[in-house]
Tab-separated table of C-alpha atoms in Angstrom:
chain	number	residue	atom	x	y	z
A	15	MET	CA	6.807	18.832	-4.794
A	16	GLU	CA	5.149	15.448	-4.784
A	17	ALA	CA	6.279	11.902	-5.462
A	18	ILE	CA	4.366	8.803	-6.471
A	19	CYS	CA	5.029	5.152	-5.705
A	20	LYS	CA	3.047	2.329	-7.292
A	21	VAL	CA	3.175	-1.273	-6.141
A	22	LYS	CA	1.265	-3.782	-8.236
A	23	TYR	CA	0.046	-7.356	-7.856
A	24	ILE	CA	0.155	-7.590	-4.063
A	25	ARG	CA	-1.142	-11.031	-3.052
A	26	GLN	CA	-3.680	-9.760	-0.529
A	27	SER	CA	-7.253	-8.646	-0.989
A	28	PRO	CA	-7.918	-4.911	-1.362
A	29	TYR	CA	-10.373	-5.040	1.557
A	30	LYS	CA	-7.618	-6.098	3.963
A	31	VAL	CA	-5.069	-3.607	2.602
A	32	ARG	CA	-7.573	-0.710	2.800
A	33	PHE	CA	-8.098	-1.486	6.493
A	34	VAL	CA	-4.430	-0.697	7.206
A	35	ALA	CA	-4.232	2.166	4.684
A	36	ASP	CA	-7.038	3.997	6.503
A	37	LEU	CA	-4.827	4.158	9.610
A	38	VAL	CA	-2.180	6.327	7.902
A	39	ARG	CA	-4.136	8.267	5.275
A	40	GLY	CA	-3.401	12.019	5.524
A	41	LYS	CA	-0.817	11.683	8.296
A	42	ASN	CA	2.756	12.888	8.562
A	43	VAL	CA	5.220	10.392	7.039
A	44	SER	CA	7.174	9.881	10.257
A	45	ASP	CA	3.925	9.232	12.166
A	46	ALA	CA	2.760	6.831	9.453
A	47	ILE	CA	6.018	4.858	9.633
A	48	ASN	CA	5.668	4.545	13.417
A	49	ILE	CA	2.067	3.365	13.092
A	50	LEU	CA	2.913	0.794	10.423
A	51	ASP	CA	5.885	-0.518	12.418
A	52	SER	CA	3.641	-1.271	15.373
A	53	THR	CA	0.729	-2.688	13.336
A	54	ASN	CA	0.551	-6.479	13.289
A	55	LYS	CA	-0.862	-6.945	9.781
A	56	LYS	CA	0.612	-8.338	6.561
A	57	ALA	CA	-0.441	-5.241	4.610
A	58	SER	CA	1.589	-2.944	6.872
A	59	LYS	CA	4.832	-4.368	5.415
A	60	PHE	CA	3.738	-3.563	1.847
A	61	LEU	CA	2.614	-0.057	2.784
A	62	LEU	CA	5.807	0.619	4.734
A	63	ASP	CA	7.976	-0.424	1.798
A	64	SER	CA	5.982	1.740	-0.610
A	65	ILE	CA	6.199	4.797	1.684
A	66	ASN	CA	9.972	4.370	1.917
A	67	SER	CA	10.120	4.081	-1.867
A	68	ALA	CA	8.091	7.282	-2.278
A	69	ILE	CA	10.495	9.073	0.086
A	70	SER	CA	13.394	7.902	-2.074
A	71	ASN	CA	11.559	9.063	-5.197
A	72	ILE	CA	10.972	12.578	-3.892
A	73	ASN	CA	14.596	12.934	-2.777
A	74	TYR	CA	15.932	11.571	-6.091
A	75	ASN	CA	13.757	13.597	-8.460
A	76	ASP	CA	14.186	16.983	-6.807
A	77	ASP	CA	17.844	16.635	-5.696
A	78	THR	CA	16.884	18.102	-2.315
A	79	ASN	CA	16.795	16.006	0.809
A	80	PHE	CA	13.446	16.329	2.530
A	81	GLU	CA	13.223	15.103	6.106
A	82	LYS	CA	10.427	12.733	7.081
A	83	ASP	CA	8.932	15.447	9.291
A	84	GLU	CA	8.455	17.733	6.274
A	85	LEU	CA	6.460	15.188	4.236
A	86	TYR	CA	2.884	13.989	4.544
A	87	ILE	CA	0.770	11.391	2.784
A	88	LYS	CA	-1.392	13.244	0.314
A	89	LYS	CA	-3.263	10.270	-1.125
A	90	ILE	CA	-3.362	6.480	-0.800
A	91	LEU	CA	-5.265	4.441	-3.371
A	92	ILE	CA	-5.867	0.718	-3.001
A	93	ASP	CA	-7.269	-0.780	-6.188
A	94	GLY	CA	-8.166	-4.341	-7.017
A	95	GLY	CA	-5.857	-6.256	-9.305
A	96	PRO	CA	-6.525	-9.362	-11.326
A	97	THR	CA	-8.124	-12.272	-9.516
A	98	ILE	CA	-6.470	-15.687	-9.672
A	99	LYS	CA	-9.161	-18.341	-10.057
A	100	ARG	CA	-8.723	-21.872	-8.701
A	101	ILE	CA	-11.063	-24.822	-8.224
A	102	ARG	CA	-11.294	-26.887	-5.056
A	103	PRO	CA	-13.008	-30.274	-4.865
A	104	ALA	CA	-16.109	-30.448	-2.692
A	105	ALA	CA	-18.411	-33.160	-1.427
A	106	MET	CA	-20.365	-35.467	-3.786
A	107	GLY	CA	-18.121	-34.811	-6.804
A	108	ARG	CA	-18.710	-31.083	-7.014
A	109	ALA	CA	-16.148	-28.314	-7.509
A	110	VAL	CA	-16.089	-25.002	-5.638
A	111	PRO	CA	-14.343	-21.913	-7.077
A	112	ILE	CA	-11.669	-20.112	-5.062
A	113	LYS	CA	-10.825	-16.478	-5.850
A	114	LYS	CA	-7.346	-15.330	-4.847
A	115	ARG	CA	-7.501	-11.550	-4.963
A	116	THR	CA	-4.649	-9.119	-5.638
A	117	SER	CA	-4.178	-5.399	-4.982
A	118	HIS	CA	-2.494	-2.375	-6.499
A	119	ILE	CA	-1.166	0.310	-4.116
A	120	THR	CA	-0.582	3.930	-5.153
A	121	ILE	CA	0.894	6.368	-2.622
A	122	ILE	CA	1.393	10.088	-3.243
A	123	ILE	CA	3.453	12.080	-0.731
A	124	GLU	CA	4.059	15.819	-0.713
A	125	ASN	CA	6.064	18.325	1.286
A	126	LYS	CA	4.264	20.832	3.470
């Protein structure tokens, strides 16, 4: 049995979120939660919340309570979302574009 959790429009670039997602990809869920708790990155909070949501999804859909030791992270996808474009003034009357990037997180967990 597998469960999916999707989180959209995270206000952090996909490059930075992928850096943290690579730490927990393919690991046991309880190990992944411990790693994310001790990681000092903004993306770890988003990934931790989405893993907890996926655990709730798998327990709700199947009506069986899986323990965290029985589950592992099958797949983590970090995709780019829409980019927010802003303009910042620069020297000598010019304007410089600023791209504020967003991310979409998809986590699939499965029991062993």
